[in-house]
Coordinates of C-alpha atoms (C1' of nucleotides) in Angstrom, one line a residue:
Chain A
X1 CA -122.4 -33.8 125.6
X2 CA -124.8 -33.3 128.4
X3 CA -127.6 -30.8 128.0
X4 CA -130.1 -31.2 130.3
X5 CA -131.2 -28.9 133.1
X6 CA -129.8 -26.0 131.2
X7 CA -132.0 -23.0 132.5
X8 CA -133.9 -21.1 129.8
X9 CA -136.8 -21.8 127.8
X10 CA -135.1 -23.2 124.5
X11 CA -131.8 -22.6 125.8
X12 CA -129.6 -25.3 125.7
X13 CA -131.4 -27.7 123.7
X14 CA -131.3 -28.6 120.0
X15 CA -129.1 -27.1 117.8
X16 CA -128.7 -23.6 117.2
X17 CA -128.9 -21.9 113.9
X18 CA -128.5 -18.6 112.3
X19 CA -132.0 -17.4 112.7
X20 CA -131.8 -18.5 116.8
X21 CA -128.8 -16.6 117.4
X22 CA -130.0 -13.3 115.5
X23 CA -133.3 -13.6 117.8
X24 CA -131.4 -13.9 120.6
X25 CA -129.2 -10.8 120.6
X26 CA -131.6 -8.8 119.2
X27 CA -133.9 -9.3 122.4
X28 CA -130.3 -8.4 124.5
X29 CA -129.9 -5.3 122.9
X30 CA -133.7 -4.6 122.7
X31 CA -133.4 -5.4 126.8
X32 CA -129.9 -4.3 127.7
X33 CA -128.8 -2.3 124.9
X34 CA -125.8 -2.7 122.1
X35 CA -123.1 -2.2 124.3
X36 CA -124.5 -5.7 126.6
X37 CA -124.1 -7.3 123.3
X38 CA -120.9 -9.5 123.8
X39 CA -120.1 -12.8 122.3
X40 CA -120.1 -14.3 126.1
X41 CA -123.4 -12.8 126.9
X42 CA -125.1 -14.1 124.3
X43 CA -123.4 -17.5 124.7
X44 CA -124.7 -17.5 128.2
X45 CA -128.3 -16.4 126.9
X46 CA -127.9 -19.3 124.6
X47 CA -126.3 -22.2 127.1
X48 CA -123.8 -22.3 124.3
X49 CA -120.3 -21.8 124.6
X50 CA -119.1 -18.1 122.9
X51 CA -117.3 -19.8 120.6
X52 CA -120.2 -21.8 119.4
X53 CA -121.7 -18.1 118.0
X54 CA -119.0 -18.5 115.0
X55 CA -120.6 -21.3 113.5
X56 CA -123.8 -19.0 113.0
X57 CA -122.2 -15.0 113.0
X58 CA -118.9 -14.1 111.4
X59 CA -118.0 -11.9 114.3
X60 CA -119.8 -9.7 116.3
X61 CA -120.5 -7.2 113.9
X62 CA -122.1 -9.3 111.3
X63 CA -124.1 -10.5 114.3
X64 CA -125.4 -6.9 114.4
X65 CA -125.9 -6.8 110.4
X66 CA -128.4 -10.0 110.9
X67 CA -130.0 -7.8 113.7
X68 CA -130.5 -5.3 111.7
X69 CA -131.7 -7.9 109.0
X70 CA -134.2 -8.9 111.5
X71 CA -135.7 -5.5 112.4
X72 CA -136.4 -4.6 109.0
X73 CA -138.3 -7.4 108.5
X74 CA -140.7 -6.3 110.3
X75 CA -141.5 -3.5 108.7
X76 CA -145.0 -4.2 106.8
X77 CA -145.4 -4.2 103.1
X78 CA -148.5 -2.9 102.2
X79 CA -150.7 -4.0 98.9
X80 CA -150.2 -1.9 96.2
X81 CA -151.7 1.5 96.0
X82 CA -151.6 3.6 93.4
X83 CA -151.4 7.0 95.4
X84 CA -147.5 6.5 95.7
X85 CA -147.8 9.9 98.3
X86 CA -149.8 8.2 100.8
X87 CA -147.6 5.3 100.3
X88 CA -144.5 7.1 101.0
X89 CA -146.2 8.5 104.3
X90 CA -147.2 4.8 105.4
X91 CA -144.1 3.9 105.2
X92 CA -142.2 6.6 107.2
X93 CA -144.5 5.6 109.6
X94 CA -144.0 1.9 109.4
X95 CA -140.6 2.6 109.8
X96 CA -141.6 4.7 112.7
X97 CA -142.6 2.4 114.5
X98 CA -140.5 -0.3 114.3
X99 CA -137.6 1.9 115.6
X100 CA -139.5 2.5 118.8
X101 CA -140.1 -1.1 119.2
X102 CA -136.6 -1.8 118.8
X103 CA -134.7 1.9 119.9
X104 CA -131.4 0.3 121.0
X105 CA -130.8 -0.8 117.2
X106 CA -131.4 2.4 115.7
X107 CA -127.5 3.3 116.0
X108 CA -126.5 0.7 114.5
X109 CA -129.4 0.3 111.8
X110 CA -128.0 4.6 110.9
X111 CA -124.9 3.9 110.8
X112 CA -124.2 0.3 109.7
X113 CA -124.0 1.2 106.3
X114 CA -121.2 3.7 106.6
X115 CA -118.9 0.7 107.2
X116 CA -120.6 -2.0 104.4
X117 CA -120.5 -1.0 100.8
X118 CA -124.4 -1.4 99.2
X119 CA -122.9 -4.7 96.8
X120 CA -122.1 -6.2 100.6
X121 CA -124.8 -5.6 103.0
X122 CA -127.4 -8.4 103.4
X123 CA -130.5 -8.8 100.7
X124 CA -132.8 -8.0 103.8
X125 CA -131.5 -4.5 104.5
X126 CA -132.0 -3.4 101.2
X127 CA -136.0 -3.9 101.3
X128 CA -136.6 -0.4 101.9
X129 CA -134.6 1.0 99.1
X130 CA -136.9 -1.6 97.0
X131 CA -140.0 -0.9 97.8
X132 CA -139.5 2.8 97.4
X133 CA -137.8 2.3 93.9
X134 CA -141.2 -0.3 93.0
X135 CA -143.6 2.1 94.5
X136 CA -142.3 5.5 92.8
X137 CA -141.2 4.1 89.3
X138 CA -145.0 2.3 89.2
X139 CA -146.1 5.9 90.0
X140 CA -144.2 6.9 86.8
X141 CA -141.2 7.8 87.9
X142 CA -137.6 7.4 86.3
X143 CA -135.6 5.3 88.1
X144 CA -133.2 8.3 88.6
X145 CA -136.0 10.5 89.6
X146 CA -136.9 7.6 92.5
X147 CA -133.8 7.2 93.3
X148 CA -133.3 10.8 94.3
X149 CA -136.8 10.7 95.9
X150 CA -135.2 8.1 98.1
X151 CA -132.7 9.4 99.2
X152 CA -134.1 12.4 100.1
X153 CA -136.8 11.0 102.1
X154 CA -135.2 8.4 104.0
X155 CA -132.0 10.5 104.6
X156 CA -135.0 13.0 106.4
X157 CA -136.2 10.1 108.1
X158 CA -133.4 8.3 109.5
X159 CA -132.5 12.1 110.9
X160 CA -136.5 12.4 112.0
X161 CA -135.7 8.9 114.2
X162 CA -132.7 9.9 115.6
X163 CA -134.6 13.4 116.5
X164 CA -137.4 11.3 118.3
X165 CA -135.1 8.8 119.8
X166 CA -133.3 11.6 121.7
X167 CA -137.1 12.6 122.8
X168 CA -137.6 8.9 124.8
X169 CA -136.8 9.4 128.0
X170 CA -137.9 7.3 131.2
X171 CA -139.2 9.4 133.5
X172 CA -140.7 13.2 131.6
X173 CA -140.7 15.2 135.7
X174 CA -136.6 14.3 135.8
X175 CA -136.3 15.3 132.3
X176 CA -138.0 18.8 132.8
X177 CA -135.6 19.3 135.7
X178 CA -132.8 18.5 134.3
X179 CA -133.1 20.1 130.4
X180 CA -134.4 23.4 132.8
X181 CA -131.1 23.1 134.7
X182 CA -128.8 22.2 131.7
X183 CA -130.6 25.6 129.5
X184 CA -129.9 27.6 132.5
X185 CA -126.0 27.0 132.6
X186 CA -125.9 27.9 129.0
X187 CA -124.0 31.0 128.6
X188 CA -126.5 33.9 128.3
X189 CA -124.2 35.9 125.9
X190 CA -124.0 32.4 123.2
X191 CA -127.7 30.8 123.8
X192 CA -130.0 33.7 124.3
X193 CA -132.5 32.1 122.1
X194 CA -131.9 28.1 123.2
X195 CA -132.4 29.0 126.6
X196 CA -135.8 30.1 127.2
X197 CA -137.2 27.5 125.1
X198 CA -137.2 25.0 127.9
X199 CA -141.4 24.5 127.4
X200 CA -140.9 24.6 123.8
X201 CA -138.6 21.4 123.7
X202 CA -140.8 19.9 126.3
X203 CA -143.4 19.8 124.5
X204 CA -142.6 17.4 121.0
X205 CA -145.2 14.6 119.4
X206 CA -143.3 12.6 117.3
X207 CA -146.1 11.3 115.2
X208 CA -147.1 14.4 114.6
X209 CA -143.8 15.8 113.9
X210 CA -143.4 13.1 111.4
X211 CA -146.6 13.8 109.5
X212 CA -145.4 17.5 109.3
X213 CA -142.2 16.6 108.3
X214 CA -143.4 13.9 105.1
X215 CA -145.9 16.7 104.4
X216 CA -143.1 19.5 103.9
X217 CA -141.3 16.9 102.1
X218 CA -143.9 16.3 99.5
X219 CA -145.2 19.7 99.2
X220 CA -141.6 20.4 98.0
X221 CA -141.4 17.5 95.7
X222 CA -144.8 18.4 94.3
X223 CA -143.3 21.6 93.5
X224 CA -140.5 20.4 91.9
X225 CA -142.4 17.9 89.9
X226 CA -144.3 20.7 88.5
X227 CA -141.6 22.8 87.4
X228 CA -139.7 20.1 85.9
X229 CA -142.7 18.9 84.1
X230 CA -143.9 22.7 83.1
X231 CA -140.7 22.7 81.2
Chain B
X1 CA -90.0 13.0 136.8
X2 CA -87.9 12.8 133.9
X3 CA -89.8 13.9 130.3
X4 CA -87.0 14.5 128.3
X5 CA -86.2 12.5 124.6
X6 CA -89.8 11.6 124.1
X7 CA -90.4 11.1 120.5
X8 CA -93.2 13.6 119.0
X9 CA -93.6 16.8 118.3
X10 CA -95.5 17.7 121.6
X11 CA -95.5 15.0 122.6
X12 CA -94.8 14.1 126.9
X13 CA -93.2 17.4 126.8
X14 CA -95.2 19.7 128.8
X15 CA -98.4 19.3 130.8
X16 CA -101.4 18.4 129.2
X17 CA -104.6 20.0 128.9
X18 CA -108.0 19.2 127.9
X19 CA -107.6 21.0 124.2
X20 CA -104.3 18.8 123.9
X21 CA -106.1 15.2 124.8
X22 CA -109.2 16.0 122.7
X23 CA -107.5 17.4 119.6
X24 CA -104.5 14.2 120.0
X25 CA -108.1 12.1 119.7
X26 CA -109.4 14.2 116.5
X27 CA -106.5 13.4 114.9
X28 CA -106.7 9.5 116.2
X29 CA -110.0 8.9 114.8
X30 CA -109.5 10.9 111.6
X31 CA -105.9 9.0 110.9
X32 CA -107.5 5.5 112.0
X33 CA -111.2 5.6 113.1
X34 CA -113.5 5.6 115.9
X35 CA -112.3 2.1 116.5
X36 CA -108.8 2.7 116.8
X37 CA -109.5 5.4 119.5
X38 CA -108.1 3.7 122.8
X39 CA -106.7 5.5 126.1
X40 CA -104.2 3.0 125.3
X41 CA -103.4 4.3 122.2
X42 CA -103.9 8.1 122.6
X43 CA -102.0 7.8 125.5
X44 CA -99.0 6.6 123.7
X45 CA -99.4 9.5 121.2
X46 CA -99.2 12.0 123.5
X47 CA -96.4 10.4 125.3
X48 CA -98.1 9.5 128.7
X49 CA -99.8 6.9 130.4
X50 CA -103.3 6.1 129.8
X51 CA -104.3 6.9 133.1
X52 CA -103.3 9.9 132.9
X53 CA -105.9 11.1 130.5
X54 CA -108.5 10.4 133.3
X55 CA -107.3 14.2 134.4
X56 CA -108.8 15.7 131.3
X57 CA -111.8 13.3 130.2
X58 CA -113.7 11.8 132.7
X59 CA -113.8 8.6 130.0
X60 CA -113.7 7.4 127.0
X61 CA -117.7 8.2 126.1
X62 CA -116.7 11.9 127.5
X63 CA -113.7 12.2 125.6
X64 CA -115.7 11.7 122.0
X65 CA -118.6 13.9 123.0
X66 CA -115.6 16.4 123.3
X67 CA -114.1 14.9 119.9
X68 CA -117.8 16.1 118.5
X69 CA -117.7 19.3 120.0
X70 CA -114.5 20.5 118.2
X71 CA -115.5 19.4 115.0
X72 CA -118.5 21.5 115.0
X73 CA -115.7 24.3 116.4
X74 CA -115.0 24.4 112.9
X75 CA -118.0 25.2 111.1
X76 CA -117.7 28.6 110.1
X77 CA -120.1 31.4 111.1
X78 CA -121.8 33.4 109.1
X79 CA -122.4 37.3 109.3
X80 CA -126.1 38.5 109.8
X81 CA -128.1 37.8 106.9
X82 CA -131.4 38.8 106.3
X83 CA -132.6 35.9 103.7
X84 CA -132.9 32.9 106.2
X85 CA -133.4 30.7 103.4
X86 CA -129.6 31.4 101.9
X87 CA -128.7 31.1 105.6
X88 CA -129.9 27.6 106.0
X89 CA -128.6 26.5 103.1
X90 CA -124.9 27.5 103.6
X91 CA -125.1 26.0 107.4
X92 CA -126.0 23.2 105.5
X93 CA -122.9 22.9 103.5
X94 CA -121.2 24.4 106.2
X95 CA -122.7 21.1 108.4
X96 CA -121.4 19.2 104.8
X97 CA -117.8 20.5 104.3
X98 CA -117.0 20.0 108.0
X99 CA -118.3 16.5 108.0
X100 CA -116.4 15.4 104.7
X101 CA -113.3 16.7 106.6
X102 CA -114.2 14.4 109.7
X103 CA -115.8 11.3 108.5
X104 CA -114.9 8.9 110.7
X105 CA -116.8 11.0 113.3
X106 CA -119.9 11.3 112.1
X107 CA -121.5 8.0 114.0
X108 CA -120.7 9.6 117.1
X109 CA -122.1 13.2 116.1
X110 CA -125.1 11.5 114.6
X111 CA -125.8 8.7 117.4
X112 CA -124.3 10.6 120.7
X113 CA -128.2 12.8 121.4
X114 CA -129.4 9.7 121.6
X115 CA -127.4 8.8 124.8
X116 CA -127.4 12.4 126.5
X117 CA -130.1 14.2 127.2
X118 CA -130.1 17.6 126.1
X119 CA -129.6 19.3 129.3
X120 CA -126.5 17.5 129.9
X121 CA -124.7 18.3 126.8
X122 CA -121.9 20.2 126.3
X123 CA -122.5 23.5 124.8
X124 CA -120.2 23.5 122.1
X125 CA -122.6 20.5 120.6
X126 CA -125.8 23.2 120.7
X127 CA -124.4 25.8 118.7
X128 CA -125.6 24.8 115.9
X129 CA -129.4 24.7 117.3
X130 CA -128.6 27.9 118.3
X131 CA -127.3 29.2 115.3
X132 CA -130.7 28.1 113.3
X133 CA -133.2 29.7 116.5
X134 CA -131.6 32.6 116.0
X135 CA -131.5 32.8 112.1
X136 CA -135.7 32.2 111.9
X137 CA -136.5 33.8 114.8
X138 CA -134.7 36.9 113.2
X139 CA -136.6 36.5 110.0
X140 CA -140.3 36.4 112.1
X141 CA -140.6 33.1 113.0
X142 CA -142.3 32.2 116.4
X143 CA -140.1 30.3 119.0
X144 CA -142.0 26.9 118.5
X145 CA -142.3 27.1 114.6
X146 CA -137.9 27.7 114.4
X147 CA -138.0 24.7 116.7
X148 CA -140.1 22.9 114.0
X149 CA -138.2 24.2 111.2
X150 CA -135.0 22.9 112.8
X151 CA -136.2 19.7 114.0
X152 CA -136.6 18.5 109.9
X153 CA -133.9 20.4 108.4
X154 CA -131.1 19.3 110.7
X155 CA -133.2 15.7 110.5
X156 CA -132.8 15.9 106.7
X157 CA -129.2 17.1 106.8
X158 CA -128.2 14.9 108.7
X159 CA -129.7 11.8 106.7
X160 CA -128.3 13.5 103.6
X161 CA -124.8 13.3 105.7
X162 CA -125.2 9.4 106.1
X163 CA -126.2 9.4 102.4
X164 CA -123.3 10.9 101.1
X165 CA -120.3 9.3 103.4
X166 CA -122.0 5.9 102.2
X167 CA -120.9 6.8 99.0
X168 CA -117.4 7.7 99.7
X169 CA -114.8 5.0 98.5
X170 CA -111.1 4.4 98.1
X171 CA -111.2 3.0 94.8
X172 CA -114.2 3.8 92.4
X173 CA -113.3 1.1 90.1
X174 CA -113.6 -1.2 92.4
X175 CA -116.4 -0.1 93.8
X176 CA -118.1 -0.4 91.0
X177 CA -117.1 -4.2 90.3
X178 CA -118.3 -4.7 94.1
X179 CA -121.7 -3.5 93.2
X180 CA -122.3 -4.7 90.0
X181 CA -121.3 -8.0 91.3
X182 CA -123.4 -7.5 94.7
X183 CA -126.7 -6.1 93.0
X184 CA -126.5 -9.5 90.7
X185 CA -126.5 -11.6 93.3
X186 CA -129.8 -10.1 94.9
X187 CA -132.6 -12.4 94.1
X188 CA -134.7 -11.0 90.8
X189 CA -137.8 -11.8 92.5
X190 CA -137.5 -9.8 95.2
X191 CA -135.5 -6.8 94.1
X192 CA -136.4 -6.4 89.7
X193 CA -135.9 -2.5 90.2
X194 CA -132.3 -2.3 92.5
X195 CA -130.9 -5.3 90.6
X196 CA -130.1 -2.8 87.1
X197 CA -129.5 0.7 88.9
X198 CA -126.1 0.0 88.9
X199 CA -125.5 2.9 86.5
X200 CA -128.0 5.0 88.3
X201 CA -126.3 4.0 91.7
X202 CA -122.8 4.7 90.5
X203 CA -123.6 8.3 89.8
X204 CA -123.8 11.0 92.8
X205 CA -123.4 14.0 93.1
X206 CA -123.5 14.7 97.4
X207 CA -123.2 18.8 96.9
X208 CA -125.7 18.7 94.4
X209 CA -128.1 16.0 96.3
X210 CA -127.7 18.5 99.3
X211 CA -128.6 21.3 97.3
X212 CA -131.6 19.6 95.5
X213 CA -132.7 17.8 99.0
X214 CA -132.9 22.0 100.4
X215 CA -134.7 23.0 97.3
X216 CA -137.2 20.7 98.1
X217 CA -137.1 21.4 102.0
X218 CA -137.6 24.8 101.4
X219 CA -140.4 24.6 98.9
X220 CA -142.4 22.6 101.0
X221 CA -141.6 25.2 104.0
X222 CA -142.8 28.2 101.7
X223 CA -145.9 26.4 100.9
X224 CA -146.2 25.6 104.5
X225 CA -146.1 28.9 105.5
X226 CA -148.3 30.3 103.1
X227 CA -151.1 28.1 104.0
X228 CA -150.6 28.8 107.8
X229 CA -150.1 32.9 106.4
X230 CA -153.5 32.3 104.2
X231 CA -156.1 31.6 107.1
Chain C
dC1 C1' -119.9 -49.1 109.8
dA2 C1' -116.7 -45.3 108.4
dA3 C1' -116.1 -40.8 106.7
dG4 C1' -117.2 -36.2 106.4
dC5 C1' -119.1 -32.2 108.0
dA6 C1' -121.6 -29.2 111.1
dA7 C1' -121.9 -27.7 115.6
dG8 C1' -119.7 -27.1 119.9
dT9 C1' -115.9 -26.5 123.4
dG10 C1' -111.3 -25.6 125.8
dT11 C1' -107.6 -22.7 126.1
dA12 C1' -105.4 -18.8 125.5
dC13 C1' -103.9 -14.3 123.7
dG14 C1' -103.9 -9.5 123.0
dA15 C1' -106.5 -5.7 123.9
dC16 C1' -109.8 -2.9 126.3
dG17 C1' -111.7 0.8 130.1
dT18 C1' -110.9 2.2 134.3
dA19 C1' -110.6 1.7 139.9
dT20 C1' -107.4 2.6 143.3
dG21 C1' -103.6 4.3 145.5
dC22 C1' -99.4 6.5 145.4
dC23 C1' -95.9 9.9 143.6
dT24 C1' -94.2 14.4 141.8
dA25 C1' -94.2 19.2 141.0
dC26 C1' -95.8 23.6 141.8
dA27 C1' -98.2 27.5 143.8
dG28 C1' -99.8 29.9 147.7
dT29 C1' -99.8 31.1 152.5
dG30 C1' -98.4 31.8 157.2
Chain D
dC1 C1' -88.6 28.6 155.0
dA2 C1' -92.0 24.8 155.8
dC3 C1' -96.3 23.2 155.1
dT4 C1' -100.5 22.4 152.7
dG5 C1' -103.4 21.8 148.9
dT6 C1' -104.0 20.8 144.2
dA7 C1' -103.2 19.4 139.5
dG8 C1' -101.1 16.2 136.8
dG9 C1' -99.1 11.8 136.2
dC10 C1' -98.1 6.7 136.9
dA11 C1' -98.1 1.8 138.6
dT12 C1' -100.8 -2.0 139.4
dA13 C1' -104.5 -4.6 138.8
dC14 C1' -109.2 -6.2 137.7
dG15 C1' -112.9 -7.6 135.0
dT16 C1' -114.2 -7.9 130.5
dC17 C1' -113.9 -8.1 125.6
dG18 C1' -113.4 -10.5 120.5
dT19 C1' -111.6 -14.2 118.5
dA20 C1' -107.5 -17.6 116.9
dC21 C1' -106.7 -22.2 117.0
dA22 C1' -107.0 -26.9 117.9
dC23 C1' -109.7 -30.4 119.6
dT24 C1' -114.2 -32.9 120.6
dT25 C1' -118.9 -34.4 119.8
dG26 C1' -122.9 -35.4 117.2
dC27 C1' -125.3 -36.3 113.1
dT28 C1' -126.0 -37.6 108.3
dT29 C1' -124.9 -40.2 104.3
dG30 C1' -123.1 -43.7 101.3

DNA sequence: CAAGCAAGTGTACGACGTATGCCTACAGTG
DNA sequence: CACTGTAGGCATACGTCGTACACTTGCTTG
């Protein structure tokens, strides 16, 4: 089996193995987005043949599992702190930002689990849920009280991400132009409100809109906490 | 052109319209899933060739933004009321009810903003933006703060939407065997809290999370408010 | 060295979205 | 009535997709 003068900078040479392959479609989809994942793209990427991916990825839609996988790994765990608040904000904003480094996998990191029952996903995806469950139940939570924490947190998060996902946009003039344009052929009679806010969407700092949004979030669970506990 | 003995119940008899095509791919994608939505195969269920579809989607992407746009058709609106807090929580279980009926739509209602800018969607997919301008700025809220105020409730909602549909399953029993068998196979080291939850796990409740995850939202909102009120 | 296994490839199939050009039916107009 | 324009529909084909299956190659181990 010849391999030299394959083009690429590890492409081609040595064998592959799993960790290779996830690398190399997440930096596809990172560059040309989920859809330019295929099989033969990847192969190409690789200087393998498509059908060489199986030995490493189930299918294609395990291979976007392991990417997923892979992006959560990058999220930073921090050294414990006892104020489990100020944890919880880290976090959000850890996850923050590893969805803007990586935007094209967001849909599929949302929306993955839909498909994959918890007792199936991969160990790396559940981090998260971990580390919210070690942080909270240190903190003195029940394990049913941190569970319910979780999910109300990172069900507002994942919605925050897709909120400031929709927000990325290449060029901002050809954006005003065109969301000004789109609010004015909204029917007057249906979107009186929606349609003079045109320098109101314009305007959005997701890091900001993040903090506000954790803030809310634990001013409501403080509140909770309090009347639960004042019973 | 002859039409006649074509099996269905509307099916190739008649012209099509757009209302025809979209609602034929509702039912598609309820009955089978996103996945199972081809031109190929809608095409065959109305009784015509896939090419002809072109006439009333200008694709495939088009054809589920429209999919999305009669699905939020069908969430119910309410009369004027003046307590915006019991408004937003019945659009939420409003949002809720209409989702349980469509699952298999939700990754495209949740994932699709993040393809079209805002300008360029269709209108029926901003109603619901509307709905919750006109609601807060009703009840005194400024233009920019209603934007906020949506921004993290429909966030939360819909993160509380991927939530729930995550926890909808064919056959409990066997769901539960999947997950006691999948959290035991999670290394202890790494995940000592998820690994016994199973109990904990097994039991939700998505109205009552939904209702809970509000509480909380709105709490935090009031206290919001009274500190922006206060100065 | 031989056997076994992991990694890789060749070939092909069924399926996909849609470009392009042509056909049919119908409505409106002179 | 004949003609034109338009909406709806179809035939053909192309490039692309995921992956089944069988075979080949390379490496490791006893």
């Amino acid at each position: 089996m010849e391999r030299t003068g394959t083009p690429g900078k590890d492409a081609g040479t040595g064998r592959l193995n799993r960790r290779i392959v996830v690398r190399a479609a997440l930096e596809l989809v990172d560059a040309d987005g989920l859809e330019a994942l295929s099989m033969r793209r990847l192969g190409q990427a690789l200087g393998r043949d498509p059908m060489a991916l199986y030995r490493h990825a189930a299918g294609r839609k395990e291979l976007l599992a392991g990417v997923v996988e892979l992006v959560l790994e990058e999220l930073e765990v921090f050294p414990d702190d006892t104020d489990w608040q100020a944890q919880l904000r880290r976090m959000a904003h850890e996850l923050r930002r590893v969805c803007l480094l990586h935007p094209n996998v967001v849909p599929v990191l949302v929306t993955g689990p839909l498909s994959t029952p918890l007792g199936l996903r991969p160990a790396g995806t559940l981090k998260p849920l971990e580390q919210i469950l070690g942080t909270l139940i240190a903190a003195g939570f029940t394990p049913v009280s941190a569970l319910h924490v979780y999910r109300a947190f990172y069900g507002f998060l994942y919605g925050h991400i897709l909120n400031e996902l929709q927000e990325l946009v290449a060029d901002p003039d050809e954006n005003e132009a065109l969301l000004r344009l789109g609010l004015q052929r909204l029917p007057l009679r249906d979107f009186p409100h929606l349609r003079r806010m045109a320098p109101e969407l314009l305007e959005y700092d997701g890091e900001r809109e993040l903090d506000q949004g954790i803030s809310i979030l634990l001013d409501g669970l403080g509140q909770q906490l309090a009347v639960s506990t004042g019973r």
